[in-house]
Coordinates of C-alpha atoms in Angstrom, one line a residue:
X233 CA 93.8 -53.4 9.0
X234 CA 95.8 -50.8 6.9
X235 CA 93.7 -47.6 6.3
X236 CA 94.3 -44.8 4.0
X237 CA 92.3 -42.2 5.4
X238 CA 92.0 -39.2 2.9
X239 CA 89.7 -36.4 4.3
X240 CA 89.0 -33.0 5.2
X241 CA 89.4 -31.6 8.6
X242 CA 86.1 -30.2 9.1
X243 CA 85.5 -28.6 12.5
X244 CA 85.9 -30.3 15.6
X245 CA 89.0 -32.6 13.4
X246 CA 90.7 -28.9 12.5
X247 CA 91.1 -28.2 16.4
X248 CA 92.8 -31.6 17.1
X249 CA 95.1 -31.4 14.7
X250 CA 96.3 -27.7 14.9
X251 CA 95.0 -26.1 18.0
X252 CA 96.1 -29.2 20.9
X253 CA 92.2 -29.2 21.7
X254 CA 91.0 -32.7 24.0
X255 CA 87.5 -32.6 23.4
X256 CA 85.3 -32.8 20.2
X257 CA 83.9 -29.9 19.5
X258 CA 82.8 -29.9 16.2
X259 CA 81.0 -32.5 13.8
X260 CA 81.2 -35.7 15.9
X261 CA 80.9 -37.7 12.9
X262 CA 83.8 -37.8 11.7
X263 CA 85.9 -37.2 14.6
X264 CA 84.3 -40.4 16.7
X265 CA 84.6 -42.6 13.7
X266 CA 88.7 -41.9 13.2
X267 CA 89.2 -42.3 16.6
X268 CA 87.2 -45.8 16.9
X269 CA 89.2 -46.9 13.7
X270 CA 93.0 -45.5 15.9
X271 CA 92.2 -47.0 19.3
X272 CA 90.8 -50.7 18.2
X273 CA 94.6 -50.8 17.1
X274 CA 93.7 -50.3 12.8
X275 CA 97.2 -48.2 11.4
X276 CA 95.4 -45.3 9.7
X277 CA 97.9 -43.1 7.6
X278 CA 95.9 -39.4 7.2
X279 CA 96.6 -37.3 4.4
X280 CA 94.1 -34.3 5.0
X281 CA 92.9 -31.3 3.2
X282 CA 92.6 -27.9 4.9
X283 CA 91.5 -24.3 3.5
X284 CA 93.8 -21.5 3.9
X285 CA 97.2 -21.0 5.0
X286 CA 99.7 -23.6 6.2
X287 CA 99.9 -23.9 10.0
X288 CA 102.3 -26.4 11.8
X289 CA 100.5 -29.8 13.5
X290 CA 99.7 -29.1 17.3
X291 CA 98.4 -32.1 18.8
X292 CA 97.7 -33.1 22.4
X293 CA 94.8 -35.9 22.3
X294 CA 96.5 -39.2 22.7
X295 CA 94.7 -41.1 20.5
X296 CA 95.5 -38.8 17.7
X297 CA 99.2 -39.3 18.5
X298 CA 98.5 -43.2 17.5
X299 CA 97.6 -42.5 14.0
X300 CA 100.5 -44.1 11.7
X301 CA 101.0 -41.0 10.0
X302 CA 99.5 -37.4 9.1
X303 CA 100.1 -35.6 5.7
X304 CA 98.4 -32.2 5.7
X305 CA 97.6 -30.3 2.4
X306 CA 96.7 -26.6 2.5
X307 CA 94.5 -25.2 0.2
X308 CA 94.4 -21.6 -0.9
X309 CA 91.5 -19.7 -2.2
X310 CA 92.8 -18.5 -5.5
X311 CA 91.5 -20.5 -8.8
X312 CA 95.2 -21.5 -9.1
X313 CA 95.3 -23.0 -5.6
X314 CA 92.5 -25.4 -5.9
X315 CA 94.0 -26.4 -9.6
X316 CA 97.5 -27.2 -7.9
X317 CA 95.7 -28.7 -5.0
X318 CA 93.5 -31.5 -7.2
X319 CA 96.9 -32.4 -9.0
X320 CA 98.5 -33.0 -5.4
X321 CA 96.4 -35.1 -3.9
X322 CA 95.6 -36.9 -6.5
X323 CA 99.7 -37.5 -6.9
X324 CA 99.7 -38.2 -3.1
X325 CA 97.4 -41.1 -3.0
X326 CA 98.1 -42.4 -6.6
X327 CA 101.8 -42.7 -4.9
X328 CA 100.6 -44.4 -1.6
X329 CA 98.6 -46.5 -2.8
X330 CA 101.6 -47.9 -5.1
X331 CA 104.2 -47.7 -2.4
X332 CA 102.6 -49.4 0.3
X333 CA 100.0 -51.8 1.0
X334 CA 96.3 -50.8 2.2
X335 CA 93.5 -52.9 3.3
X336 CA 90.8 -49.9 2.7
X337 CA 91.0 -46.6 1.6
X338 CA 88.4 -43.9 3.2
X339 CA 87.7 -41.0 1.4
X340 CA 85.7 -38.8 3.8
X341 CA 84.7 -35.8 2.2
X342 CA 85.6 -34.8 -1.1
X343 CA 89.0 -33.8 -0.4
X344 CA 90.3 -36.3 -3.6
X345 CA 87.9 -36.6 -6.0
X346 CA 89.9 -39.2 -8.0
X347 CA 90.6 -41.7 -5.0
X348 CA 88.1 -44.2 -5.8
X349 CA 89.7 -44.5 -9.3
X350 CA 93.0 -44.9 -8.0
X351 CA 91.7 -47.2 -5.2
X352 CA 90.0 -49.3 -7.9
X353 CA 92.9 -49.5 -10.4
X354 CA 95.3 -50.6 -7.1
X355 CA 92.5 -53.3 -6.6
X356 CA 91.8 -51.8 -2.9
X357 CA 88.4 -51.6 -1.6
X358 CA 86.9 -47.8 -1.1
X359 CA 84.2 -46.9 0.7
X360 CA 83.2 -42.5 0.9
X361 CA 81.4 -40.7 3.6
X362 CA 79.9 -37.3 3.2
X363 CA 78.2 -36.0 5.6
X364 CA 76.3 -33.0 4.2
X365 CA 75.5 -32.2 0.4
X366 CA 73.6 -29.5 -1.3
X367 CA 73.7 -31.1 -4.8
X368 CA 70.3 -31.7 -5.0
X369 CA 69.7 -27.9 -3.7
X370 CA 72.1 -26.7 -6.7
X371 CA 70.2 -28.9 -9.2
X372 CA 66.8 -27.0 -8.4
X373 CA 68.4 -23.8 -9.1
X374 CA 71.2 -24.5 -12.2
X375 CA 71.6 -27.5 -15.0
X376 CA 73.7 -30.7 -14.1
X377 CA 76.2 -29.6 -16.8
X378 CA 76.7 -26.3 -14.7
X379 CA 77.0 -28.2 -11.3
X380 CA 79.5 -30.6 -13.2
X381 CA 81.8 -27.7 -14.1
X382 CA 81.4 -25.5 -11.0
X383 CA 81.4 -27.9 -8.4
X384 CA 83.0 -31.0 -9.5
X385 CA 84.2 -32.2 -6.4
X386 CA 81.1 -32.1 -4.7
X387 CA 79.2 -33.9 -8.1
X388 CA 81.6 -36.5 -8.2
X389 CA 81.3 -38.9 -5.2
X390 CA 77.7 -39.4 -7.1
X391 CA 79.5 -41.2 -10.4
X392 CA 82.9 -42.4 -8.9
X393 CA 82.5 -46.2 -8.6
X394 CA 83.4 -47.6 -5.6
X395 CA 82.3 -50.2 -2.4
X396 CA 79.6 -47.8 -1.0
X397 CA 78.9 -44.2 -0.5
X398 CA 77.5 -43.1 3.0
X399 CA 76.1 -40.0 3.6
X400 CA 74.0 -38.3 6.3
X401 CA 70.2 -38.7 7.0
X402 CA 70.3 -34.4 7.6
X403 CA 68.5 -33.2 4.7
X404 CA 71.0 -34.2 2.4
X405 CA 68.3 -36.0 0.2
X406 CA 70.4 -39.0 -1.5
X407 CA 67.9 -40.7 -3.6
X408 CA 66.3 -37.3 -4.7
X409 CA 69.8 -36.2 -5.7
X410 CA 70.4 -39.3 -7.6
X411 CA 67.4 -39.3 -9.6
X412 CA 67.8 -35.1 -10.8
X413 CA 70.9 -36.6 -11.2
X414 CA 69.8 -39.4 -13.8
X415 CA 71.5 -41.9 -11.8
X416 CA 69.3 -45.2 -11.9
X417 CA 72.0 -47.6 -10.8
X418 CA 74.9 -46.7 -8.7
X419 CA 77.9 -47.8 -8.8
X420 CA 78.4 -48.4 -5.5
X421 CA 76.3 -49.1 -1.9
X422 CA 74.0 -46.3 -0.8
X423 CA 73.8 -45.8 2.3
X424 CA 71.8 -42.9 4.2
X425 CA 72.3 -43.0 8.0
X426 CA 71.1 -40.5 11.0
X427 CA 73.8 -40.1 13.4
X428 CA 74.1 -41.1 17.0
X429 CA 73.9 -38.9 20.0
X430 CA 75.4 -39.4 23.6
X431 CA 72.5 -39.9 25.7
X432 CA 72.8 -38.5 29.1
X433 CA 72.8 -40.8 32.3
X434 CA 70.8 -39.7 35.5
X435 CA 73.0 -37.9 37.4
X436 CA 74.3 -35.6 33.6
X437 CA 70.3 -34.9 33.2
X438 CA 69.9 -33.3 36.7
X439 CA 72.9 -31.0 35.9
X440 CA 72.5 -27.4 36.0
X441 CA 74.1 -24.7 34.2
X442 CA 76.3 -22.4 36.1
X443 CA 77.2 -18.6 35.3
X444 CA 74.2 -18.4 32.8
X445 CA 71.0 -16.1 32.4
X446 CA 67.7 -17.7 34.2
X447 CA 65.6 -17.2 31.3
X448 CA 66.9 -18.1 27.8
X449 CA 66.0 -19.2 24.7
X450 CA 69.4 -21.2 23.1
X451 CA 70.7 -22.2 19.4
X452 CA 73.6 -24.4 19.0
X453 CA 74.1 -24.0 15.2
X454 CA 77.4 -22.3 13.8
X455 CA 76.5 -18.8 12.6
X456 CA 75.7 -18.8 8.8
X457 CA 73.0 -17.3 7.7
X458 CA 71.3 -21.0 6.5
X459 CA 71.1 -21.5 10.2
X460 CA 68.4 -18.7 10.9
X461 CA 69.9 -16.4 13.4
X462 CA 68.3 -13.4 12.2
X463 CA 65.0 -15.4 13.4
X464 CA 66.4 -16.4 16.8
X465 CA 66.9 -12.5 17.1
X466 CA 63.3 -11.7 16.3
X467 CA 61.4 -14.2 18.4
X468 CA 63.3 -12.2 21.4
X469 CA 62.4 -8.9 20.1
X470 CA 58.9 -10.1 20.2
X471 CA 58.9 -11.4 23.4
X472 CA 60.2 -8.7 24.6
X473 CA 57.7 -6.1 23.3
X474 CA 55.3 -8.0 24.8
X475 CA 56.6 -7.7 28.6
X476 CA 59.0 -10.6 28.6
X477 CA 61.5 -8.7 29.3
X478 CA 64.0 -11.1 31.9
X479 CA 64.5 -13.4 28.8
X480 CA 68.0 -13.4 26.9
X481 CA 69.4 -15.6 24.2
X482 CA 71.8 -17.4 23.8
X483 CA 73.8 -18.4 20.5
X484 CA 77.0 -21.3 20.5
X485 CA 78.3 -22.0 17.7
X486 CA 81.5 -21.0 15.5
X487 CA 81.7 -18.2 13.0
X488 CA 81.3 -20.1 9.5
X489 CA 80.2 -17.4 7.7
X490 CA 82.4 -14.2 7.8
X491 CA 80.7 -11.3 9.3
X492 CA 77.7 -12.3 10.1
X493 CA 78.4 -12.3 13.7
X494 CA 78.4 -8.5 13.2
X495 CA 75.8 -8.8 11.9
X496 CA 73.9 -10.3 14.3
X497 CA 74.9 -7.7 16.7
X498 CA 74.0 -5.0 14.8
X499 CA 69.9 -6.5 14.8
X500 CA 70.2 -7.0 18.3
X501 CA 71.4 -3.5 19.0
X502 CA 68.9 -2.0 16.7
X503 CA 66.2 -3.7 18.7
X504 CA 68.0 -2.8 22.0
X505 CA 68.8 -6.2 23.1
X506 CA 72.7 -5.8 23.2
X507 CA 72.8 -7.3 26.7
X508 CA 70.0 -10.0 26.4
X509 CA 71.8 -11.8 23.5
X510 CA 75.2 -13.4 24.2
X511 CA 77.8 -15.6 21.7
X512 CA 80.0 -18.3 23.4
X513 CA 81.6 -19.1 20.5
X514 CA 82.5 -22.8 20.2
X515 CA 81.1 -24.8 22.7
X516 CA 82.5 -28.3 24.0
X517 CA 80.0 -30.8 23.2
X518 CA 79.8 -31.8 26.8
X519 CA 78.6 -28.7 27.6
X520 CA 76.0 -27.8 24.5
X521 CA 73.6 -30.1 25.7
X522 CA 73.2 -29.0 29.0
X523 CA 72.7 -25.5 27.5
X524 CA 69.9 -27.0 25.6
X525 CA 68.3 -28.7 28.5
X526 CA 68.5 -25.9 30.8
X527 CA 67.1 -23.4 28.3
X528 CA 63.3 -22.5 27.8
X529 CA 63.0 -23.0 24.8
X530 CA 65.6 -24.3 21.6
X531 CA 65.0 -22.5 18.3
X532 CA 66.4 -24.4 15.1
X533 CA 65.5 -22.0 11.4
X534 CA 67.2 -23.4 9.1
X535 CA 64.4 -22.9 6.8
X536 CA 65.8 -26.3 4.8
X537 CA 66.7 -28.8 7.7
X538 CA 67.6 -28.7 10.7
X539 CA 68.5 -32.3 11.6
X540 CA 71.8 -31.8 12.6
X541 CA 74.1 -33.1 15.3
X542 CA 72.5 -29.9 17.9
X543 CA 69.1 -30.5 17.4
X544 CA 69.7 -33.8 18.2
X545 CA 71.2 -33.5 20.7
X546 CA 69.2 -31.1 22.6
X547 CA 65.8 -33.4 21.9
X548 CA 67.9 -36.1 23.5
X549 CA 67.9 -34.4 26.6
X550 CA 64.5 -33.4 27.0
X551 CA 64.5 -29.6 25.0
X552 CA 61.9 -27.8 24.2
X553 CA 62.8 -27.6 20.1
X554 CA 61.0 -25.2 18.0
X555 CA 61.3 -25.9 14.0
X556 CA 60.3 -24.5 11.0
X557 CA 56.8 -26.5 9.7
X558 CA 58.5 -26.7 6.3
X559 CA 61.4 -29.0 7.8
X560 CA 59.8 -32.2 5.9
X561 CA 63.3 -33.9 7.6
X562 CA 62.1 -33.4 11.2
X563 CA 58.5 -35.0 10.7
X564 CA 59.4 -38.1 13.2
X565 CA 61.3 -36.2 15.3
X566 CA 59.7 -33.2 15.9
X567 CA 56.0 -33.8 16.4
X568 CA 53.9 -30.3 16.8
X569 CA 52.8 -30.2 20.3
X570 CA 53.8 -33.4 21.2
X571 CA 57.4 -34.0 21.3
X572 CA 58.0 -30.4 20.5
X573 CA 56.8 -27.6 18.1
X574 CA 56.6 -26.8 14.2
X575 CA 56.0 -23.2 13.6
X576 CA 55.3 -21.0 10.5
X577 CA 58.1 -18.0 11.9
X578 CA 58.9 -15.8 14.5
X579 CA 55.5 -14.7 15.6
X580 CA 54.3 -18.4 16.1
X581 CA 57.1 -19.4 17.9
X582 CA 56.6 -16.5 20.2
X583 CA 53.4 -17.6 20.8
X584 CA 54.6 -21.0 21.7
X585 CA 57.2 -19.7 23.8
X586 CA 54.4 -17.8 25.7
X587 CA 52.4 -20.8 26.2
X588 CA 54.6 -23.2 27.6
X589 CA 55.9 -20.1 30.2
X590 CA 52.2 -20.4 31.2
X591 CA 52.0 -23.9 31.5
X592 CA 54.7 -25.7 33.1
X593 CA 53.4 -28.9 33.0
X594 CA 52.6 -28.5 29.3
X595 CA 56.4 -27.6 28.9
X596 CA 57.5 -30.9 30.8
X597 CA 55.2 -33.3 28.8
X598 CA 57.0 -32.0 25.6
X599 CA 60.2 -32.6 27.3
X600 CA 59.5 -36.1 28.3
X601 CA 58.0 -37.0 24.7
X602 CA 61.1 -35.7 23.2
X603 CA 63.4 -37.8 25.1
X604 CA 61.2 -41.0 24.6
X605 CA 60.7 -40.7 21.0
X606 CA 64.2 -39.8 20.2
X607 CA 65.8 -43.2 21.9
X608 CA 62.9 -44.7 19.3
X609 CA 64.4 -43.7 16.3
X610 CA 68.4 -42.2 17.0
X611 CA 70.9 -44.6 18.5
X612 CA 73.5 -44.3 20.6
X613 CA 77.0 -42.3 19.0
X614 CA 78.2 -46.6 20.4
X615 CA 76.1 -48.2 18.3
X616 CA 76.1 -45.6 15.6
X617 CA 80.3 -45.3 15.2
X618 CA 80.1 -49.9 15.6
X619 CA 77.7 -49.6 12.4
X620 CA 80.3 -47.8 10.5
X621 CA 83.0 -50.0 11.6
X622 CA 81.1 -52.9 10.7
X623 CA 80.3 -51.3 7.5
X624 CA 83.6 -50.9 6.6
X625 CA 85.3 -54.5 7.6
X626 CA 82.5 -56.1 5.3
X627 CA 83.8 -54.6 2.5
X628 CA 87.5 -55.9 3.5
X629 CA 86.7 -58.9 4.9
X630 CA 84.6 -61.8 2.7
X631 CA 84.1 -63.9 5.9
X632 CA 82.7 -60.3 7.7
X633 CA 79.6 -60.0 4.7
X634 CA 77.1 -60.6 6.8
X635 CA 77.8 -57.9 9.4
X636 CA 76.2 -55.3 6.6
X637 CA 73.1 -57.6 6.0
X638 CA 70.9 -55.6 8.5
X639 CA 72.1 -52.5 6.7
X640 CA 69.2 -51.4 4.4
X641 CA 70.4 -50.2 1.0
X642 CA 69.2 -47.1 -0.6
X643 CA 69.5 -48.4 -3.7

């Protein structure tokens, strides 16, 4: 099968592509989904969008090497830049898809916001994953009309008609969005999946971090302020003042939010806690997990949701996962007391965090209950990246219609 893949490199793609990284380190998603479509022998041609300025291709992972072709377009930040950069990816694809012959055309993001209607007009079927979206956030706080003209690209996967539209089971809220959206039939499949998670085998779960602190609480979210932080930082203070004084914490994740990993420091120093809390940066996703596992507790505070690719991660290996009670997107996942705990703020999670330190056994029953009810409900990143392949190929192929009938429909 011919693919035109037409995406943004979001983090994790970004590092294959520029910085000769081997290893996913960023939002599986994506990355394990390209790669399935590369090495089952599909000749994917990638014309992808990146922010800022223009930096050669570096890449070292050989499976990347395989795809047909790579076309990178750098966007700059200027109102001018993101004009020019519409109009040239638009021209790109309109041109591909009348110079050469594709069997599917992927639009994985919103890096072309016309593709489905080119796709369409060419007669090629188009399918469009997003994995995140905050349009139904924006249409609590502004009007449609608003959202339309300030955020276009990110409104418009919602009206572009097209074979289906996939998007992440995170928090992203797809039929809510479509309704403050007035949207009562689609015109296209809706799809909302959770994605998979690499479950450990025996020998990975009796792994032990090396070169760490004894005592730590851990959060495996990109620093951005959404990702509450600023709370991680307080539940230590707390701890602290109240003797625990051995404990540290431990923050992985990229800086996606300028700054604010100054600004981090700066709380911890005012609280005295410069050498209890340590950043690793970017993390290898081999290695976040056993960071979670290995921790006392993990804190998640995005005060929205926090089912993300860390959380579930770290409640597939048996973490103790504190979240928000507000999280309405963690309900099955995150059962207070049971498979893990749902707290009001910092002082309650304190107070959790002092319990289970009391109560070892208490601590492993949580553990055990998280593993067992996440294999219930999350599958495997196998199953998970052969869903989306399926997915795909029953669009393209009549004969290959059935492999979606399992697939419920949003809509």
């Amino acid at each position: 099968m011919k693919i035109l893949y037409v995406a943004t490199a979001y983090a994790g793609l970004d590092s294959l592509l520029f910085e000769r990284a081997y290893r996913i380190d960023g939002l599986p998603p994506q990355t394990k989904v390209l790669r399935a479509f590369i090495e089952r022998g599909d000749e994917v041609e990638m014309l992808i969008h990146v922010d800022g300025q223009k930096r050669p291709l570096s890449i070292a992972c050989d499976w990347l090497k395989k795809a047909q072709s790579i076309q990178v377009i750098f966007r700059g930040d200027k109102v001018w830049d993101k004009l020019l950069f519409i109009r040239s990816m638009d021209k790109i694809v309109k041109t591909s898809l009348k110079e050469k012959e594709f069997n599917f055309v992927y639009l994985v993001g919103d890096a072309c916001v016309n593709g489905a209607k080119y796709a369409h007009r060419a007669g090629v079927p188009c399918g469009q994953r997003l994995f995140g979206s905050y349009v139904k956030w924006m249409l609590a706080q502004h009007s449609k009309i608003w959202c339309v003209l300030f955020h276009y690209p990110r409104v418009a996967p919602f009206f572009t008609k097209k074979s289906f539209l996939l998007m992440t089971k995170d928090g992203s809220d797809f039929e809510g969005t479509l309704q403050r959206l007035g949207i009562e039939q689609p015109f296209y499949d809706a799809y909302e999946w959770t994605n998979g998670v690499c479950f450990p085998s025996k020998d990975e779960e009796s792994l032990q971090m090396q070169d760490c602190p004894k005592t730590y609480l851990f959060c495996g979210s990109r620093l951005e302020r959404i990702k509450g932080q600023k709370t991680c930082i307080e539940v230590l203070r707390l701890l602290h003042e109240r003797g625990y004084q051995d404990i540290h914490l431990v923050l992985a994740g990229r800086v996606s939010e300028p700054g604010f990993d100054d600004e981090l420091r700066e709380d911890a120093k005012r609280y005295n806690l410069e050498s209890k809390v340590h950043f690793l940066g970017s993390v290898p996703q081999h290695q976040v997990w056993l960071w979670a596992k290995n921790a006392l507790a993990t804190l998640a505070f995005n005060s929205y949701s926090n089912r993300g690719n860390a959380t579930i991660e770290a409640l597939a290996v048996g973490a103790v996962v504190i979240v928000p009670k507000t999280d309405i997107w963690m309900d099955d996942l995150v059962i207070d007391e049971k498979t893990g705990f749902r707290v009001e703020g910092a002082l309650d999670a304190a107070d959790r965090i002092e319990r289970i330190m009391k109560n070892p056994e208490y601590s492993a029953s949580i553990r055990q209950n998280a593993q067992e009810q996440t294999r219930k409900i999350i599958p495997s990143w196998e199953q998970r990246i052969k869903m989306e392949l399926d997915l795909v190929d029953s669009y393209v192929f009549p004969e290959k219609r059935e492999l979606r009938a399992d697939f419920p429909k949003l809509r």
